[in-house]
Each structure stands twice: as structure tokens, then as C-alpha cells.
XYZ file of C-alpha atoms in Angstrom:
308
model
C 0.000 0.000 0.000
C 3.015 2.302 -0.087
C 2.351 4.883 -2.809
C 4.834 4.988 -5.688
C 3.419 8.013 -7.536
C 1.599 11.131 -6.394
C -0.948 13.297 -8.146
C -1.970 16.000 -5.679
C -5.171 18.044 -5.776
C -6.552 20.637 -3.367
C -10.142 21.089 -2.260
C -11.547 24.537 -2.925
C -14.133 23.945 -0.197
C -13.725 21.976 3.046
C -14.323 18.234 2.728
C -17.020 17.675 5.359
C -18.293 14.163 4.590
C -18.305 11.777 7.534
C -16.884 8.270 7.313
C -20.392 6.785 7.415
C -21.757 9.090 4.708
C -18.747 8.589 2.459
C -18.873 4.812 2.642
C -22.598 4.870 1.923
C -21.966 7.026 -1.160
C -19.234 4.670 -2.422
C -21.675 1.764 -2.352
C -23.615 3.463 -5.145
C -20.772 2.546 -7.510
C -19.281 -0.745 -6.338
C -17.020 -2.519 -8.813
C -18.482 -5.542 -10.599
C -16.926 -7.683 -13.304
C -17.761 -7.006 -16.944
C -20.676 -8.775 -18.544
C -19.935 -10.945 -21.556
C -20.573 -8.117 -24.016
C -19.185 -5.169 -22.001
C -15.889 -3.483 -22.863
C -15.097 -2.130 -19.387
C -16.311 -1.609 -15.825
C -15.141 0.916 -13.241
C -16.072 1.150 -9.579
C -14.923 1.042 -5.951
C -13.289 -2.066 -4.562
C -12.002 -3.035 -1.112
C -9.854 -0.177 0.180
C -7.240 -2.616 1.548
C -7.402 -5.053 -1.340
C -7.544 -8.755 -0.460
C -6.943 -7.971 3.218
C -10.117 -5.977 3.771
C -13.821 -6.013 3.091
C -14.721 -2.332 3.372
C -14.772 0.170 0.512
C -13.319 2.772 2.871
C -10.472 2.689 5.374
C -9.925 5.547 7.807
C -6.590 6.104 9.513
C -4.416 9.043 10.566
C -7.202 11.454 9.624
C -7.292 10.159 6.022
C -9.902 8.280 3.999
C -8.401 5.549 1.793
C -10.195 4.397 -1.354
C -9.432 1.982 -4.167
C -10.917 2.360 -7.666
C -10.824 -0.802 -9.771
C -11.168 -1.034 -13.542
C -11.655 -4.043 -15.767
C -10.987 -3.688 -19.499
C -11.514 -6.300 -22.197
C -8.461 -6.727 -24.403
C -9.358 -6.774 -28.087
C -6.275 -6.504 -30.345
C -6.815 -3.867 -33.019
C -5.042 -6.088 -35.546
C -7.629 -8.872 -35.063
C -10.554 -6.467 -35.492
C -8.904 -4.961 -38.576
C -8.369 -8.386 -40.143
C -11.973 -9.484 -39.595
C -13.266 -6.123 -40.826
C -11.296 -6.475 -44.061
C -12.764 -9.955 -44.534
C -16.322 -8.638 -44.196
C -15.655 -5.705 -46.538
C -14.133 -8.009 -49.163
C -17.063 -10.424 -48.853
C -19.579 -7.625 -49.404
C -17.642 -6.341 -52.420
C -17.442 -9.829 -53.934
C -21.130 -10.564 -53.338
C -22.609 -7.193 -54.354
C -19.880 -5.804 -56.636
C -19.577 -2.563 -54.677
C -17.532 -1.021 -51.922
C -18.797 -0.889 -48.351
C -20.064 2.480 -47.165
C -18.666 4.192 -44.096
C -21.835 3.378 -42.178
C -21.589 -0.303 -43.149
C -17.957 -0.465 -42.021
C -18.894 1.033 -38.664
C -21.675 -1.555 -38.278
C -19.303 -4.382 -39.263
C -16.800 -3.207 -36.664
C -19.486 -3.033 -33.991
C -20.700 -6.552 -34.853
C -17.148 -7.929 -34.752
C -16.502 -6.357 -31.362
C -19.766 -7.763 -29.994
C -18.853 -11.210 -31.344
C -15.322 -11.213 -29.870
C -16.042 -9.714 -26.439
C -17.194 -12.954 -24.735
C -13.830 -14.560 -25.645
C -11.626 -11.559 -24.848
C -9.086 -11.531 -22.036
C -9.575 -9.060 -19.203
C -7.124 -6.671 -17.596
C -7.859 -5.442 -14.069
C -6.069 -2.448 -12.569
C -6.393 -0.593 -9.256
C -5.877 3.075 -8.461
C -5.520 3.998 -4.795
C -5.970 7.393 -3.276
C -6.627 9.128 0.009
C -8.527 12.208 1.108
C -6.963 14.244 3.915
C -9.508 16.838 5.114
C -7.051 18.359 7.608
C -4.533 19.166 4.851
C -7.332 19.944 2.377
C -5.845 17.601 -0.253
C -6.557 14.426 -2.146
C -3.558 12.310 -3.177
C -3.789 9.665 -5.908
C -1.269 6.887 -6.466
C -0.965 6.944 -10.244
C 1.678 7.751 -12.840
C -1.082 8.736 -15.293
C -2.979 12.005 -14.987
C -5.821 10.432 -16.964
C -6.249 7.693 -14.354
C -6.052 10.241 -11.563
C -8.841 12.258 -13.160
C -10.899 9.079 -13.665
C -10.560 8.502 -9.919
C -11.803 12.034 -9.221
C -14.664 11.662 -11.687
C -15.848 8.448 -10.009
C -15.727 10.070 -6.574
C -17.584 13.105 -7.922
C -20.256 10.815 -9.338
C -20.754 9.280 -5.897
C -20.820 12.532 -3.949
C -22.597 14.670 -6.547
C -19.969 17.376 -6.095
C -16.182 17.395 -5.752
C -14.704 20.926 -5.846
C -11.002 20.227 -6.410
C -8.214 22.011 -8.222
C -4.699 21.223 -9.348
C -1.663 23.156 -8.133
C -0.060 25.406 -10.751
C 3.040 27.560 -10.031
C 2.509 31.150 -11.176
C 5.978 31.405 -12.688
C 6.022 27.834 -13.957
C 7.616 24.958 -12.067
C 10.282 24.674 -14.748
C 11.513 28.187 -13.870
C 11.960 27.281 -10.209
C 13.564 23.903 -10.943
C 15.956 25.500 -13.431
C 17.015 28.042 -10.831
C 17.815 25.213 -8.417
C 20.550 24.083 -10.789
C 21.757 27.460 -12.034
C 21.966 29.072 -8.614
C 22.809 25.829 -6.814
C 20.630 26.976 -3.932
C 18.402 24.028 -3.220
C 15.736 24.259 -0.552
C 16.644 22.848 2.842
C 16.101 19.052 3.062
C 16.345 18.673 -0.757
C 19.336 16.988 -2.414
C 19.651 16.870 -6.194
C 19.699 13.385 -7.692
C 21.346 12.106 -10.846
C 18.417 12.135 -13.249
C 16.528 14.875 -15.037
C 14.975 16.135 -18.242
C 15.687 19.435 -19.976
C 13.463 20.838 -22.711
C 13.706 23.818 -25.039
C 10.756 26.183 -25.410
C 7.999 25.308 -27.896
C 6.122 22.138 -28.762
C 8.950 20.942 -30.998
C 11.713 21.983 -28.618
C 14.748 19.748 -28.210
C 14.702 17.392 -25.218
C 17.705 16.227 -23.222
C 17.166 13.286 -20.847
C 19.869 12.577 -18.279
C 20.414 9.466 -16.202
C 23.313 8.703 -13.853
C 24.487 12.235 -14.581
C 25.659 15.011 -12.269
C 23.041 17.682 -12.954
C 25.302 20.371 -11.509
C 28.105 19.647 -13.963
C 29.249 22.285 -16.465
C 28.060 20.001 -19.260
C 24.454 20.193 -18.061
C 24.521 23.812 -16.896
C 25.648 24.875 -20.379
C 22.170 23.975 -21.646
C 20.522 26.350 -19.157
C 20.565 30.034 -18.324
C 21.120 33.045 -20.563
C 23.245 31.165 -23.074
C 21.212 27.990 -22.959
C 17.851 27.323 -24.544
C 16.457 24.684 -22.217
C 14.654 24.536 -18.894
C 14.325 21.742 -16.344
C 11.003 19.899 -16.700
C 11.857 16.853 -14.570
C 14.325 16.494 -11.756
C 15.231 13.706 -9.339
C 15.967 14.522 -5.731
C 16.202 13.064 -2.276
C 14.099 14.624 0.463
C 14.928 14.809 4.143
C 16.621 11.397 4.199
C 13.099 10.008 3.915
C 12.318 9.421 0.247
C 13.614 9.881 -3.285
C 11.479 10.785 -6.291
C 11.246 12.518 -9.651
C 9.334 15.814 -9.747
C 7.756 16.947 -13.036
C 6.804 20.461 -14.109
C 3.100 19.718 -13.528
C 4.033 18.996 -9.882
C 3.281 15.303 -10.258
C 5.687 13.099 -8.338
C 6.877 9.840 -9.884
C 8.920 6.843 -8.754
C 8.640 7.526 -5.037
C 10.986 5.311 -2.996
C 11.010 5.479 0.777
C 14.281 4.931 2.584
C 14.789 1.738 4.561
C 14.875 3.798 7.743
C 11.188 4.639 7.193
C 10.089 1.031 6.712
C 12.108 -0.016 9.749
C 9.901 2.101 12.009
C 7.153 -0.527 11.709
C 9.334 -3.634 11.754
C 8.273 -4.532 15.289
C 4.570 -4.699 14.403
C 3.393 -8.361 14.182
C 2.232 -9.541 10.773
C -0.252 -12.122 12.102
C -2.964 -9.447 11.779
C -2.417 -7.887 8.346
C -5.086 -5.235 8.866
C -3.181 -3.889 11.874
C 0.102 -4.000 9.940
C -1.361 -2.243 6.883
C -3.038 0.362 9.079
C 0.295 1.131 10.755
C 2.028 1.400 7.356
C -0.650 3.724 6.022
C -0.406 5.914 9.115
C 3.348 6.142 8.696
C 3.152 6.727 4.937
C 0.518 9.468 5.075
C 2.445 11.269 7.789
C 5.605 11.353 5.679
C 3.841 12.024 2.361
C 1.803 14.896 3.793
C 4.950 16.383 5.317
C 6.749 16.048 1.981
C 3.865 17.579 -0.007
C 3.692 20.591 2.294
C 7.435 21.162 2.009
C 7.527 20.589 -1.754
C 4.596 22.902 -2.540
C 6.094 25.617 -0.333
C 8.933 25.969 -2.860
C 6.572 27.293 -5.529
C 4.383 30.373 -5.792
C 1.106 28.652 -6.473
C -1.979 29.698 -8.380
C -5.028 27.493 -8.824
C -6.121 25.777 -11.981
C -9.906 25.810 -11.818
C -10.704 23.492 -14.725
C -11.292 20.638 -12.298
C -13.595 22.603 -10.063
C -17.140 21.412 -9.769
């Protein structure tokens, strides 16, 4: 249950739902497996996975939720092949080409025919709501999946006034200054991975791995004589975790230090719910502390496109 990626959103109004009310609302959209002719299903599953039975788990002032999605896997190449067969058959039988509408109907029929035999892929997206910090944190490397999570929660509650964090000057400006001025915030240590990008949609991109980002070689790409800015940067925070921060303030590849895990080593594992609860308490405490420190480094505006 330790989060590996963080998409962070802020509530524009206080989150006032009680544990009882929230769990009741989640039951309106419980996950169920796809029917034989359905392409996908999306809903809430056990918050603690196989170790729990509740859709909601409350600990350390945070509500934990787990959104589960099932998708039927239909290879595009198979559909294309069968579609071509149907089009050729129609042309041979009626001596004419298939219309656009006929092709669309053929494709729909083929999909309907193949769905009962298709393999399924099931994926989970975890997240937690922290009313005290006024944030919701989603464990996903994909913004699309994070927004799907929000949309499902909004559907349950009827309203979910949230917003993303957007630095007024652009996160890339701040991250670039960290390298150029070599004045990192306290508790932050630059890692050996990053991505530099020139201005414009077609701007050149330089990806670095196992590279000293403070070297003259890298710094030459930045500043007055350089054309690039930092859009991703790896760093270590407070001897607690390492991660990669992107210019949209998403946090990827979070790895907690062994010293953090060791704090719960003495907790017995014969009751997994107790062990998971202790891990979640520890994780949320450190993640919330990190988020507060990380966001404090940027002058933030709000991006209201997610607001209800």
C-alpha cells in the first residue's frame, strides 16, 4: 500500500463528509466484473485489497479508497483483419464497396462477437482524502487515471470541488534556478536524473540518467546562453524518500528509505489489517509532510478546470 506516484489536488471547499456518509456514497458505484458483451467496468473495490472487506479505510485522519477497472483486451489487428474480410465479402457478393456506415456496423458486430472470448485486464488506483490538509492524493503515474478517480468520486458525492496546483511562474523556472543558482531548498538533495526541454512544442529534449546535474556540461544547456529549462528532476528529500518531480508537480517513482520502513518492523504480521493500518499511518504522515514542504517551494496559483 506504499504509494509509488503522487498526483496532488486541493479542495476549494472543506471536505465535510463523515466516514459513514462517504462509505454509503461509495456503495452506489461498487465494482463488478464485466458482462460478456461489455468493454469495461469501473467502480470502488475493497480499500485494503484482499486484506479488507470495506470500501473505505480511515486512519491518521485520512480516507483511503481503491478504484478498480476491468478492461476487455481486443487486439486492433484482429478487429482490422476481420473487418477487411467482411468488406471483401460484401464487395465480392454485391460488386460494390462498403459504405462508411456499413464499415462502422461491421466493426461493432465484430466487437460484440469477440467480447465474450476476450481476455480481461484489471487495474487498481488507490488514493486518500486528507480533510485536515485539504488535499486528495492519488497513487498513479497517469494524470488520466487520476482524473478518472476524481470523476468516479464526484459521481458518488454529486460534487467534488477540487483544483490542481499550478506555479505562477512555472515549475520549470523554479527547478531551473535550483541548478543554475545551486541553492536548493533545505532538506532537498539533487539526484542524478533529469529532463531538460527547449521552449515550444517541438523543442529539443535532453534526458539525463546517472548524470551530475550540476556539472558544467548540463549547466551549459541552461541560463542566458542555454535554450532549455528543467522539466523533470530527481531529488532526495529529508533522508526520507527519493522521487522525480515533473513540471506539472506530479511526483513519480517515489521510494522510501529503509529507515522509514524499519519504524514498523516490530509490528506483528499475524494481523495484516493492523500491519497495513500502521504502514498507512506512517506513509501518510511522511507524504503529507513532503507535499507541504515541496509545494512551499513554488508560488502557487489554482487551476480551476477541475472545479465542480
